[in-house]
Coordinates of C-alpha atoms in Angstrom, one line a residue:
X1 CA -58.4 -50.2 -46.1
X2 CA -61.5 -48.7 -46.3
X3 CA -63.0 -45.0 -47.8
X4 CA -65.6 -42.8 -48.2
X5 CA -66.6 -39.8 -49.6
X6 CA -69.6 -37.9 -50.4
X7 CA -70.8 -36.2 -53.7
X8 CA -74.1 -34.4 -52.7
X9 CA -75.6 -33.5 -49.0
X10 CA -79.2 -32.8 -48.4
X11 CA -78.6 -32.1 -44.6
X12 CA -77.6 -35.1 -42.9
X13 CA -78.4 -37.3 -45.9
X14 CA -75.5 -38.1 -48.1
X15 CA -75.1 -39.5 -51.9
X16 CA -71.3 -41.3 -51.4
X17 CA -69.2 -44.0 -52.1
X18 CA -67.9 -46.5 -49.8
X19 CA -64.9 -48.8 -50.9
X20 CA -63.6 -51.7 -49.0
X21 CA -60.7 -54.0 -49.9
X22 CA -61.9 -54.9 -53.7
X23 CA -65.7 -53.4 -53.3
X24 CA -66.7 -50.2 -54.0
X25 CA -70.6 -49.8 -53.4
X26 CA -72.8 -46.4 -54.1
X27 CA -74.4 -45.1 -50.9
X28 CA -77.2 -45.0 -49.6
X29 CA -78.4 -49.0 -50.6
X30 CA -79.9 -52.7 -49.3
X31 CA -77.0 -54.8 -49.9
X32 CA -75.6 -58.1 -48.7
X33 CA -73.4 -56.8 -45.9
X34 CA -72.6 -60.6 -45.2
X35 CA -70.3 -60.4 -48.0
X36 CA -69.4 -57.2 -47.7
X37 CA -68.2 -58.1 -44.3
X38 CA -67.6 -61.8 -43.7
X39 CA -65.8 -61.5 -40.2
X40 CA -69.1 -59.2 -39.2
X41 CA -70.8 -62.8 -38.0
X42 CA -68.2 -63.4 -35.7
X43 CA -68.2 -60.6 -33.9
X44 CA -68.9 -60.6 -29.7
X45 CA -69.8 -58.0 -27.5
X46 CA -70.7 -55.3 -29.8
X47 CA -75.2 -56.0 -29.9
X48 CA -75.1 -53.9 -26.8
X49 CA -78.7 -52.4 -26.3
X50 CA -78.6 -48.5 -27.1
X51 CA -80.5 -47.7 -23.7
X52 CA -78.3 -48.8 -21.0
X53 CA -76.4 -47.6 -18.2
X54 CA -72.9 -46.4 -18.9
X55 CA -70.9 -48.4 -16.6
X56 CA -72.9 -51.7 -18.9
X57 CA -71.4 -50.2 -22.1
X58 CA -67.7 -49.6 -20.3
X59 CA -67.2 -53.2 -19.1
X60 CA -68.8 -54.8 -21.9
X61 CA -69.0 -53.5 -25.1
X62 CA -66.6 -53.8 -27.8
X63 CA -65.9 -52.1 -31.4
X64 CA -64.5 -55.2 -32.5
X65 CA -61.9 -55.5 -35.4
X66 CA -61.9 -54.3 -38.7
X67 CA -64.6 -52.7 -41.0
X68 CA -67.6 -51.8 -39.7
X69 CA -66.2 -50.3 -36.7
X70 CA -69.6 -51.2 -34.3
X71 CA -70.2 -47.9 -32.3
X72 CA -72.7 -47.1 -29.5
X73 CA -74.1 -43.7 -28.5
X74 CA -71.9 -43.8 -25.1
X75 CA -68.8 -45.5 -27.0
X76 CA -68.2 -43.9 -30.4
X77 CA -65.0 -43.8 -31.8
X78 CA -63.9 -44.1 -35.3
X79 CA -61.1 -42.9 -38.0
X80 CA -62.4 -41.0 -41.4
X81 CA -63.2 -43.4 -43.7
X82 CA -64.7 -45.8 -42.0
X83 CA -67.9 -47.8 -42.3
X84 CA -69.5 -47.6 -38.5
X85 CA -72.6 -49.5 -37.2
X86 CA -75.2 -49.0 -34.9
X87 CA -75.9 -51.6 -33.4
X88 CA -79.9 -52.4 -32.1
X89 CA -80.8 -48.7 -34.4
X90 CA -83.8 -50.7 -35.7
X91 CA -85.5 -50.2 -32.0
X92 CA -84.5 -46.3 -31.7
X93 CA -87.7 -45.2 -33.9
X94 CA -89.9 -46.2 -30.6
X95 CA -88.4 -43.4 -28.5
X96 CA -88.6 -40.1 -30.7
X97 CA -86.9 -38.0 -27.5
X98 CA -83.9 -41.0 -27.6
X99 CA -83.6 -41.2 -31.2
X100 CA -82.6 -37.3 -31.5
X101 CA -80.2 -37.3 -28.7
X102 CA -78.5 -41.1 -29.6
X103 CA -78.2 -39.7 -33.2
X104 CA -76.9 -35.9 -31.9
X105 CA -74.0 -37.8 -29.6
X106 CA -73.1 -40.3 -32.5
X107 CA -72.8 -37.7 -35.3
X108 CA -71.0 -35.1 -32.6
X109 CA -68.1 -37.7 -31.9
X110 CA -68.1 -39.7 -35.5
X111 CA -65.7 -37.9 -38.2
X112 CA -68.4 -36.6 -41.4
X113 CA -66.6 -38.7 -43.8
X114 CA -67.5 -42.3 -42.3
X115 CA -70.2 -44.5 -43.5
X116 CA -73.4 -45.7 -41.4
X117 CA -74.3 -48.7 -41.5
X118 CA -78.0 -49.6 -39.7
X119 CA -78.2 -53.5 -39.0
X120 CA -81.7 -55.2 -39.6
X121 CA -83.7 -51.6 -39.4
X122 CA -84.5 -50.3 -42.8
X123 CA -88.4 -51.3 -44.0
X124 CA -89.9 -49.6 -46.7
X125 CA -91.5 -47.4 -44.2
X126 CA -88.3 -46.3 -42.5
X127 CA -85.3 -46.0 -45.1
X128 CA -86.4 -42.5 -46.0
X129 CA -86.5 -41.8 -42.1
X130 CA -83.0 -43.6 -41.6
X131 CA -81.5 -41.6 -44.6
X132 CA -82.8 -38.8 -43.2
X133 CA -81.0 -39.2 -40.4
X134 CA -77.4 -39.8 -42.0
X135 CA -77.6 -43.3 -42.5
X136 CA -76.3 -44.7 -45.2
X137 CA -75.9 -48.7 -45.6
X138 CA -78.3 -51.3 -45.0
X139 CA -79.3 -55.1 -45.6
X140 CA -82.0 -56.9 -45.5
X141 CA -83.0 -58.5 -42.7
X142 CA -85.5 -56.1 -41.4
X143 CA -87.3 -57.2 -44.8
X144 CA -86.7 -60.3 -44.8
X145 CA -88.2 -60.8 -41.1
X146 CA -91.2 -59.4 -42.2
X147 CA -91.2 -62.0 -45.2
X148 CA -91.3 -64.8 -42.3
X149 CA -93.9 -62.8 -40.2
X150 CA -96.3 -62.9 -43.4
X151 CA -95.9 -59.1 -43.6
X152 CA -96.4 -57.1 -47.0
X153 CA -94.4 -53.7 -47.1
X154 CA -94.7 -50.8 -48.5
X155 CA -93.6 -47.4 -47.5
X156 CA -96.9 -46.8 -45.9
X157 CA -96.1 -49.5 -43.7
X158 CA -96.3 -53.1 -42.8
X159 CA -99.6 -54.5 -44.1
X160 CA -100.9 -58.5 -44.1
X161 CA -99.6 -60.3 -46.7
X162 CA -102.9 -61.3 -48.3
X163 CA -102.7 -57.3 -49.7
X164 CA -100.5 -58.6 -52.1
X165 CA -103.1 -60.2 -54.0
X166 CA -104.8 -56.8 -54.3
X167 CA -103.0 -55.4 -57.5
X168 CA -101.7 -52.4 -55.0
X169 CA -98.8 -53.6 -56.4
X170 CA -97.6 -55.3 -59.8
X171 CA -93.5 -55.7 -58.8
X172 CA -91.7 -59.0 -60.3
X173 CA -92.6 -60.4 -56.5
X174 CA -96.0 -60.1 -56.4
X175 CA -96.3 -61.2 -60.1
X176 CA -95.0 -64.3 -58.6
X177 CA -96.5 -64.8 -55.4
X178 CA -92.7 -64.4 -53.7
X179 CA -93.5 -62.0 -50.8
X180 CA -89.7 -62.1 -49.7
X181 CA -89.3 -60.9 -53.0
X182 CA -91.5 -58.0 -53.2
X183 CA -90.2 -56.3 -49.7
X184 CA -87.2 -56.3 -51.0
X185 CA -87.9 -54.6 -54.0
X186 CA -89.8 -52.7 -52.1
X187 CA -86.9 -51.7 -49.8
X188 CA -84.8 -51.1 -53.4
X189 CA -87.5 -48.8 -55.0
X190 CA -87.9 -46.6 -51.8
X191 CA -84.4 -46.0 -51.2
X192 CA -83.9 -45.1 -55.4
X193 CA -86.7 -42.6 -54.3
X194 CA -84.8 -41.1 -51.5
X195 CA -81.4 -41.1 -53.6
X196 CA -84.0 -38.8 -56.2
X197 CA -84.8 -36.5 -53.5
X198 CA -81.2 -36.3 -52.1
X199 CA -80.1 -35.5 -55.6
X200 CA -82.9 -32.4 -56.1
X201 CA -82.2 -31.3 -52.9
X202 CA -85.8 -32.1 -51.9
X203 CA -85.9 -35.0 -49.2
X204 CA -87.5 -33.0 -46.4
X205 CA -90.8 -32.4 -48.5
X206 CA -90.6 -36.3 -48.8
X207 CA -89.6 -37.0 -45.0
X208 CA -92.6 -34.8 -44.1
X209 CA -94.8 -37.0 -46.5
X210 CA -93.7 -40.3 -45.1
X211 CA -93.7 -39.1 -41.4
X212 CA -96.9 -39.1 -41.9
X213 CA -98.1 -42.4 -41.4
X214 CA -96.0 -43.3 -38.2
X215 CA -96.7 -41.5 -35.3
X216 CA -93.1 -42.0 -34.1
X217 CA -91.9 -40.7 -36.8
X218 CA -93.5 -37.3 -36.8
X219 CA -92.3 -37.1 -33.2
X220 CA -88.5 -37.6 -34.4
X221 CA -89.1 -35.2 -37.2
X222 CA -90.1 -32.6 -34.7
X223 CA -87.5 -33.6 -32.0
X224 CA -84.8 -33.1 -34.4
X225 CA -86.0 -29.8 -35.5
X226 CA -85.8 -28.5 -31.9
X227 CA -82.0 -29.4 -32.2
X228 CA -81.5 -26.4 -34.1
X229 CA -78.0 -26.1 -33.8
X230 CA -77.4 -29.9 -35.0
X231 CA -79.4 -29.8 -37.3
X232 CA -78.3 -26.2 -38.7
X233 CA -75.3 -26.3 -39.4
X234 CA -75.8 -29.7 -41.8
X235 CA -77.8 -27.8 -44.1
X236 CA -77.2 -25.6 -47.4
X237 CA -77.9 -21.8 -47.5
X238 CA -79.0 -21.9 -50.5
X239 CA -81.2 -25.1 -52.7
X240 CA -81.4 -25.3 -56.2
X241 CA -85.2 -25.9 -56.4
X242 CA -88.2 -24.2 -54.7
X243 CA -88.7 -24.8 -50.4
X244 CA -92.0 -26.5 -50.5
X245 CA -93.7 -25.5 -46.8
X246 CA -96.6 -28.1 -47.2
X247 CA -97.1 -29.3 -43.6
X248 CA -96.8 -28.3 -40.2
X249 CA -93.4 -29.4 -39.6
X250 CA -92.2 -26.8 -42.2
X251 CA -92.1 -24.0 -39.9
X252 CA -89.6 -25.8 -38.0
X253 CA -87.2 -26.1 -40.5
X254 CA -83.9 -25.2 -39.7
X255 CA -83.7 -22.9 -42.8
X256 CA -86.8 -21.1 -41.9
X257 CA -85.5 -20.6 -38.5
X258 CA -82.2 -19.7 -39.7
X259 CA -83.6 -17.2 -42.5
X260 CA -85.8 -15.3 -39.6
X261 CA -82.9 -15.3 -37.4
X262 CA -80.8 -13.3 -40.1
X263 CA -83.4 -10.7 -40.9
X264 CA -83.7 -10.4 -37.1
X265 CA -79.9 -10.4 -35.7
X266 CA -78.3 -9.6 -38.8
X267 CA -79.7 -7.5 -41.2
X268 CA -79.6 -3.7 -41.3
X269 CA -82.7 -2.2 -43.0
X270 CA -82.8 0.8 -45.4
X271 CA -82.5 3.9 -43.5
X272 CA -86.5 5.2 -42.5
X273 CA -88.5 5.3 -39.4
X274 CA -91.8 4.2 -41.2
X275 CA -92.8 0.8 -42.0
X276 CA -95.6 -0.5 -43.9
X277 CA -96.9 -4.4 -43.7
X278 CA -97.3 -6.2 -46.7
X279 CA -99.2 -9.4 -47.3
X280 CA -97.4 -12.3 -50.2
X281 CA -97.9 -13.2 -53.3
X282 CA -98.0 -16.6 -54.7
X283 CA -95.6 -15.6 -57.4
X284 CA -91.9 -14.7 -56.2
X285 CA -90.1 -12.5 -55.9
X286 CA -93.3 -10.6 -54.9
X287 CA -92.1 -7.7 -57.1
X288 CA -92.8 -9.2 -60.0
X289 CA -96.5 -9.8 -58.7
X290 CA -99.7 -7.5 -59.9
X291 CA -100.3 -6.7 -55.9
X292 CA -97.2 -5.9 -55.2
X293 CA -96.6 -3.4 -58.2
X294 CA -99.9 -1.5 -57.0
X295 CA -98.4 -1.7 -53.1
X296 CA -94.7 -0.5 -54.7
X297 CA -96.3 1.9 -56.7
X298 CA -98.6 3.3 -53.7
X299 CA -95.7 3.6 -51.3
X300 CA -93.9 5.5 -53.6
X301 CA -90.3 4.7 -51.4
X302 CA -91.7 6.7 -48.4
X303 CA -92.1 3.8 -46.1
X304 CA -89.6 0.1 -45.6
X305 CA -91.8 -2.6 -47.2
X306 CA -91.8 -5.8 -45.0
X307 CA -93.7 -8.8 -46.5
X308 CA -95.9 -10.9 -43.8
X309 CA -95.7 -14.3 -45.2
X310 CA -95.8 -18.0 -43.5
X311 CA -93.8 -19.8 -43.0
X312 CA -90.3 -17.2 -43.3
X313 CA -92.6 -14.8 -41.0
X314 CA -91.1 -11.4 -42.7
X315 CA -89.1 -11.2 -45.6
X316 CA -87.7 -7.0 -45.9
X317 CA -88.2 -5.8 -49.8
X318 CA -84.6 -5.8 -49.7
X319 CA -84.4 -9.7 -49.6
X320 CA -86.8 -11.2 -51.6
X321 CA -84.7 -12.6 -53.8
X322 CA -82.5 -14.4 -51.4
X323 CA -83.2 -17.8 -51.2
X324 CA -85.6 -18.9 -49.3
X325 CA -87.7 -16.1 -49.6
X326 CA -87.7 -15.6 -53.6
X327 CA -88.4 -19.3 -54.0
X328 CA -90.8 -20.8 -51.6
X329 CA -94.6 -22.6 -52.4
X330 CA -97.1 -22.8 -49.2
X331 CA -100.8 -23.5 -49.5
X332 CA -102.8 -20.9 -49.7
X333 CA -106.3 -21.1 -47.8
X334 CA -106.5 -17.4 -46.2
X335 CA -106.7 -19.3 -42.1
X336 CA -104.0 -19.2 -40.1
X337 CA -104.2 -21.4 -36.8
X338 CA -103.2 -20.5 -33.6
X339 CA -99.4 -22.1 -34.1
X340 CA -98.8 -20.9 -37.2
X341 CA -99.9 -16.8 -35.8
X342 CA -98.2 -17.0 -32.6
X343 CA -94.7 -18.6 -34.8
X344 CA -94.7 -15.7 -36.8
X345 CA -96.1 -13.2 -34.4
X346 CA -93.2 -13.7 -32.5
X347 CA -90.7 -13.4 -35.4
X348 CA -92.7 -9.7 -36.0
X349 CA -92.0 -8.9 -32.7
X350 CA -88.0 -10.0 -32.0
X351 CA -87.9 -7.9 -35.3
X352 CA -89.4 -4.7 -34.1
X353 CA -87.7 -5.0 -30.8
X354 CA -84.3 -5.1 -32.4
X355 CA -85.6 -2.0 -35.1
X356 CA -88.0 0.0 -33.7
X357 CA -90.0 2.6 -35.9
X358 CA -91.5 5.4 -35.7
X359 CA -94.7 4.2 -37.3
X360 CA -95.7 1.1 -38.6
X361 CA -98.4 0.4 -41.1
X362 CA -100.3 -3.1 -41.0
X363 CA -102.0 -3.5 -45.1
X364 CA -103.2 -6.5 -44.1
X365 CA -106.0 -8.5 -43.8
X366 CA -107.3 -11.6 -42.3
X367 CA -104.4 -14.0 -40.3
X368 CA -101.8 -11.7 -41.3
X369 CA -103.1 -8.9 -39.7
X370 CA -103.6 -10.4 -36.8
X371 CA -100.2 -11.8 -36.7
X372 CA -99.2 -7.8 -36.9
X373 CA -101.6 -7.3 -33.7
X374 CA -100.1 -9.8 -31.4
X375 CA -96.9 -8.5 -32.1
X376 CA -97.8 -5.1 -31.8
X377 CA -99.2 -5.6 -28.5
X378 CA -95.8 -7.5 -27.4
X379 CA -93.9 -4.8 -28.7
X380 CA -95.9 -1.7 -27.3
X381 CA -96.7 0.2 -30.1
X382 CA -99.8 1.4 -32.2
X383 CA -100.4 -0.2 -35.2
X384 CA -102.3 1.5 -37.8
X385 CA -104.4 -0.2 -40.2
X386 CA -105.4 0.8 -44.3
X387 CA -106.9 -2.2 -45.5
X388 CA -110.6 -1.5 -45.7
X389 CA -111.5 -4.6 -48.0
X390 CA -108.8 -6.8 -49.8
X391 CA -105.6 -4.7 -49.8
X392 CA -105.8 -4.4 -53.8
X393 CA -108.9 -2.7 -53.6
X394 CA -109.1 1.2 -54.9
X395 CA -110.2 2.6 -50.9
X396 CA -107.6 0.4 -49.6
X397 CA -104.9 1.6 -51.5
X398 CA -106.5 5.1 -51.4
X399 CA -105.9 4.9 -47.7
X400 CA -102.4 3.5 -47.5
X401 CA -101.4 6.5 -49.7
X402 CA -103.2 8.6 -47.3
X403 CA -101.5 7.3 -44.6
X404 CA -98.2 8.0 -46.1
X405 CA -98.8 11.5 -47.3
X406 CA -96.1 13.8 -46.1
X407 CA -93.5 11.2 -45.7
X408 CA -90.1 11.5 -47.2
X409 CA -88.7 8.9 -49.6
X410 CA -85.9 7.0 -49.4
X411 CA -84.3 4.3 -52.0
X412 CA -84.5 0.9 -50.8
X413 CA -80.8 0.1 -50.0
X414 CA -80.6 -3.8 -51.5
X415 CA -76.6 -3.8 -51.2
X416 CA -76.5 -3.0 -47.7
X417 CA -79.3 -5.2 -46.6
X418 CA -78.3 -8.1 -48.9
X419 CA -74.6 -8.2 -48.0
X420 CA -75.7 -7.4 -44.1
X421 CA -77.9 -11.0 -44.0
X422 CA -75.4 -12.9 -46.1
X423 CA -72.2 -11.6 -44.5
X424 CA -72.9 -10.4 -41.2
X425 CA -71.7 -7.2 -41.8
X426 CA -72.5 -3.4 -42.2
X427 CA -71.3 -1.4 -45.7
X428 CA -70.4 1.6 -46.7
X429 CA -72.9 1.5 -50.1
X430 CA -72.8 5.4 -51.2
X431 CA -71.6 5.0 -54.8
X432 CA -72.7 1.7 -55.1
X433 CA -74.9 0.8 -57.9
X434 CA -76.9 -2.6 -59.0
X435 CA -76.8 -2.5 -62.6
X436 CA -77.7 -4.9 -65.6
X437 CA -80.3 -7.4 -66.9
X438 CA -81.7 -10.0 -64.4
X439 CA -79.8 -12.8 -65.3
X440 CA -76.7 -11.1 -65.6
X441 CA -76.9 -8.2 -62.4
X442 CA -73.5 -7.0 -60.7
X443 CA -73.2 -4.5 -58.1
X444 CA -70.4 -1.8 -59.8
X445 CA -68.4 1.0 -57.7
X446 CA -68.1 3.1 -60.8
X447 CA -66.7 -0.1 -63.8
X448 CA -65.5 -1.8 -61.2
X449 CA -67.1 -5.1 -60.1
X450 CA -67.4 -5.4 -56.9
X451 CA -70.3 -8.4 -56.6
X452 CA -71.9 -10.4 -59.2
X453 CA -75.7 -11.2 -58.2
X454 CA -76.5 -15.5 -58.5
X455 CA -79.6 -15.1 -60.4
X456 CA -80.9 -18.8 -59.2
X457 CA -80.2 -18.0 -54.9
X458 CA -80.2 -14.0 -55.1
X459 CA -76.8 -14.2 -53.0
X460 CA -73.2 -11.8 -53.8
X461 CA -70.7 -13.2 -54.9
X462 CA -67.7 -11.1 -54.3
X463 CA -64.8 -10.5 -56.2
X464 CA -61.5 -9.9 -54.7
X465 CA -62.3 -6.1 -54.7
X466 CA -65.9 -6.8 -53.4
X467 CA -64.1 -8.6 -50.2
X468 CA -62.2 -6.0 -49.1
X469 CA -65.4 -4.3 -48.1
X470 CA -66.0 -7.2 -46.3
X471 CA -63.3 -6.8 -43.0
X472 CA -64.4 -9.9 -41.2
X473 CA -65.5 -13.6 -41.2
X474 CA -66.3 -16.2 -44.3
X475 CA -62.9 -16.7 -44.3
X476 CA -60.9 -20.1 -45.0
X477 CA -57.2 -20.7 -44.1
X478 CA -55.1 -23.1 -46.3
X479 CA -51.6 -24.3 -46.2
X480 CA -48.8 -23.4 -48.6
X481 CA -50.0 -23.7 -51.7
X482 CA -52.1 -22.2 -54.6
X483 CA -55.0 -24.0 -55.7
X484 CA -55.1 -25.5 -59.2
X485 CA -58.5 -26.5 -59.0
X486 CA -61.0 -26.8 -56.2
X487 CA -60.3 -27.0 -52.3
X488 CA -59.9 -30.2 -50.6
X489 CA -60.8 -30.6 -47.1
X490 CA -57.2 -31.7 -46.1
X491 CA -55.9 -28.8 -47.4
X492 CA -57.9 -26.5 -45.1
X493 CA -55.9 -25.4 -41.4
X494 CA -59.2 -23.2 -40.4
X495 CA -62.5 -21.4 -40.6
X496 CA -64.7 -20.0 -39.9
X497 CA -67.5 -21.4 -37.9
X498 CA -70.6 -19.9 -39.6
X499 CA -69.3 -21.2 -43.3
X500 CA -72.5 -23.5 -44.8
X501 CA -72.3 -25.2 -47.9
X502 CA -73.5 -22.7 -50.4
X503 CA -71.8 -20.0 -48.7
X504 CA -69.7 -17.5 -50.5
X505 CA -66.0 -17.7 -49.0
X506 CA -62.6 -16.0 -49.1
X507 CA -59.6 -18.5 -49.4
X508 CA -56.5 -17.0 -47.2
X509 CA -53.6 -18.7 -47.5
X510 CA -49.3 -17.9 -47.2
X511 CA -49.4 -18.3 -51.2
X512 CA -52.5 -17.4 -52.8
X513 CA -55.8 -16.3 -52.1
X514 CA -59.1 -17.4 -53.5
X515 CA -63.0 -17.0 -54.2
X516 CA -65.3 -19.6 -54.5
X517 CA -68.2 -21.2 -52.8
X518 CA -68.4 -23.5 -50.3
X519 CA -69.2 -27.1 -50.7
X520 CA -69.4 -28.6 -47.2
X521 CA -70.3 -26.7 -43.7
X522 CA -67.8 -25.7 -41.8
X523 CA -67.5 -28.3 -39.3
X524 CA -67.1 -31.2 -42.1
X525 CA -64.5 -29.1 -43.8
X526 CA -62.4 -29.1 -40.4
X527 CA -63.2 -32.6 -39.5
X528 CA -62.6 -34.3 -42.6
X529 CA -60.0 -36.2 -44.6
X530 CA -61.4 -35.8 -48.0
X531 CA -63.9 -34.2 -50.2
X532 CA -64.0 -31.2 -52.1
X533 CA -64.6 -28.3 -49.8
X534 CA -64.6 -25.2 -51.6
X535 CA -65.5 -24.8 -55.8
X536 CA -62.8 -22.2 -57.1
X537 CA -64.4 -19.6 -58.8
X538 CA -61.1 -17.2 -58.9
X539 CA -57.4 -17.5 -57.7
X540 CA -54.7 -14.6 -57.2
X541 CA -50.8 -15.5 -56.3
X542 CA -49.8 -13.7 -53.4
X543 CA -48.2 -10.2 -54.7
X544 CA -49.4 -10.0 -57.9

């Protein structure tokens, strides 16, 4: 009997535990799977090469018996709780378009809660990749091949093994001379460094550092990211550290996709036909900034503040908080190439196609502004420009209030557009008020509570009250019974499909009803067998 179950997702990449007859083994590792599995040595007709034709993997191949359940891209099948392996995944990497589909059709037909196993493929130079990916088992022998081929690894890559005699490193191997010794502690170390990353909810910043020096690898990275929806609907709406967009690839982050997508199909903007441009600020939320004090205080509320920024593209005043746009790092050098304008010009325009105004102000300068031009001219409409220097300067200020002299003001409507991008939903906010300190904020109807603010992610959380405004969707159906503690996967019958972990979510069930947030993504919580899937904040018998 085997099982497994996972304590902390970072996308794909899982922190679990996998137990098998008398063994119980924290995930991911480099372990002796010989002895983990002795019958796996036996096994026939399962090393069926990943690229062949179907009717070779219908005649031939074979799962075999027992634990790991072998499993090929056109012959995946496997119950929850399973380990499954991939046979041949060490020769994936060299196809990047091949690797993102065979990895898509695997995870599409494999329950969530099942261990993978990668045979003779994790290096040094490829665990964080094969984490990356959902893998979560390996041994040695891709290590331990290199030993014999006199190769000397790091996670840089496969170097000769007279390097070892350079000091670059000072393990227990190469204080020896042992160069089988040293890969695999160098296998050991990365993959300690990729359970860190997992655990800070930080592994992309190091996937896009190691991609870095494989060509291959960058091209997986990016073919992934065009899987939007795969890759989607893995990931949290909401991290507990800062989003650091260091490279090129992080534009093409799901979240950042996902974020512009929101502001563009789902959130409804404060009520004005006049909107200025805004450049960002290093320090978030931009409020809190000395520019954007003097650009608050200029615009006096006559005009809907959108902040230009790269990589989110445009983050509305009423969102800066929301993660990721309140907590986000991106080098700042003032040039923006080609890509990076025409990625963003195109998020400006979608925008202003689906909310046109009447005017719009560009207080930009530099790639920003023209980022506002190119979407301008998509768009059709005039774009009129008040930055005459650096937009903090006196004349350029001076003329962004001139520009909006005569314009009525309006309050900026944070409920509405906060509760519009996290819920999908318009409200009714007259007589709604934000009110207390920032660590401790709560959006009232009077003294009653109807959201409490999460100062760390800037989301709602509602209470029971709060969801009644909320008529539709985030909604989880359970059997009959009332929660005494957390939500476990098998307990959950349906929901809904756009639930990611982080989400705030509404428990429905024949005996109680509760609030919480979510721990897995929808699809996991449907598709799995165990796990907690929902943290209970509040619970509430049915007609009390």
């Amino acid at each position: 009997m085997s099982r497994y179950e996972a304590q902390k997702r970072d996308g794909l990449a899982r922190i679990g535990t996998f137990e098998h007859e008398e063994a119980s083994v924290s995930l991911p590792a480099a372990l002796d799977t010989d002895a983990l599995f002795p019958t796996l040595r036996d096994r026939i007709l399962s090393n069926v090469p990943l690229a062949i034709d179907p009717a070779f993997v219908e005649n031939y191949f074979s799962p075999g018996e027992g634990q790991p359940a072998t499993v090929h891209p056109l012959a995946a099948s496997a119950e929850s709780g399973d380990c499954v392996m991939v046979a041949n995944w060490h020769t994936a990497e060299k196809n990047p378009r091949n690797y993102a589909g065979w990895l898509a059709a695997l995870k599409e037909k494999l329950p969530p809660d099942t261990a993978w196993y990668a045979p003779a493929a994790a290096l040094p130079s490829t665990a964080c990749l094969l984490v990356y990916s959902g893998f979560d088992l390996f041994d040695y022998r891709g290590v331990d091949l290199a030993s014999a081929q006199k190769k000397f690894c790091l996670p840089e890559g496969e170097f000769p093994a007279s390097m070892m005699e350079t000091g670059v490193c000072g393990c227990e191997g190469c204080r020896e001379g042992d160069l089988l010794r040293h890969n695999r502690l160098a296998l050991d170390r990365e993959l300690a460094l990729v359970r860190h990353y997992i655990e800070s909810g930080r592994l992309r910043e190091l996937m896009e550092a190691r991609c870095r020096t494989d060509a291959a690898q960058v091209g997986i990275l990016r073919f992934l990211d065009r899987n939007y929806a795969f890759m989607e609907r893995s990931l949290p709406v909401v991290r507990s550290v800062p989003m650091r967009a260091n490279t090129a690839e992080s534009q093409n982050r799901a979240e950042v996709r996902r974020f512009a997508d929101r502001v563009i199909e789902r959130f409804v903007p404060t009520r004005t036909d006049v909107a200025v441009l805004l450049p960002c600020s290093a320090r978030k939320p931009y409020s809190l900034s000395r520019s954007h004090k003097l650009f608050m205080s200029t615009v006096d509320r006559r005009a809907h503040e959108l902040i230009v920024t790269s990589p989110l593209g445009l983050v509305p005043r009423e969102l800066e908080r929301v993660y990721p746009a309140g907590h986000y790092d991106v080098p700042v050098t003032g040039y923006w190439d080609r890509e990076e304008c025409a990625f963003i010009a195109d998020i400006l325009a979608r925008y202003f196609a689906a909310h046109p105004y009447r005017r719009v102000i560009a207080h930009l300068e530099g790639g920003a502004l023209t980022v506002a031009e190119m979407a301008a001219d998509a768009c059709g409409f005039d774009l009129e420009v008040t930055c005459t220097g650096h937009p903090t300067a006196p004349e350029s200020l001076r003329a962004l209030n001139a520009a909006l002299e005569g314009e009525r003001r309006m309050q900026t409507d944070i409920i509405r557009g906060t509760v519009s991008w996290q819920f999908a939903t318009d409200i009714n906010t007259k007589g709604l008020q934000i009110r207390g300190k920032s660590m401790q904020m709560a959006v009232l109807r009077g003294k009653q509570q109807l959201f409490s603010i999460d100062p760390g992610t800037g989301l709602f959380r509602p209470t029971f009250e709060g969801w009644d405004l909320i008529p539709e969707g985030y909604r989880i159906r359970i059997d009959e019974f009332v929660p005494q503690g957390d939500v476990l996967a098998p307990g959950i019958t349906d929901c809904d499909p756009r639930i990611r972990e982080g989400d705030e979510v509404l428990v429905e069930g024949p005996l109680a009803i509760a609030t919480g947030r979510a721990m897995m993504g929808a699809d996991e919580m449907l598709r799995s067998k165990r796990g907690v899937a929902v943290r209970v904040r509040k619970v509430k018998k049915i007609g009390e």
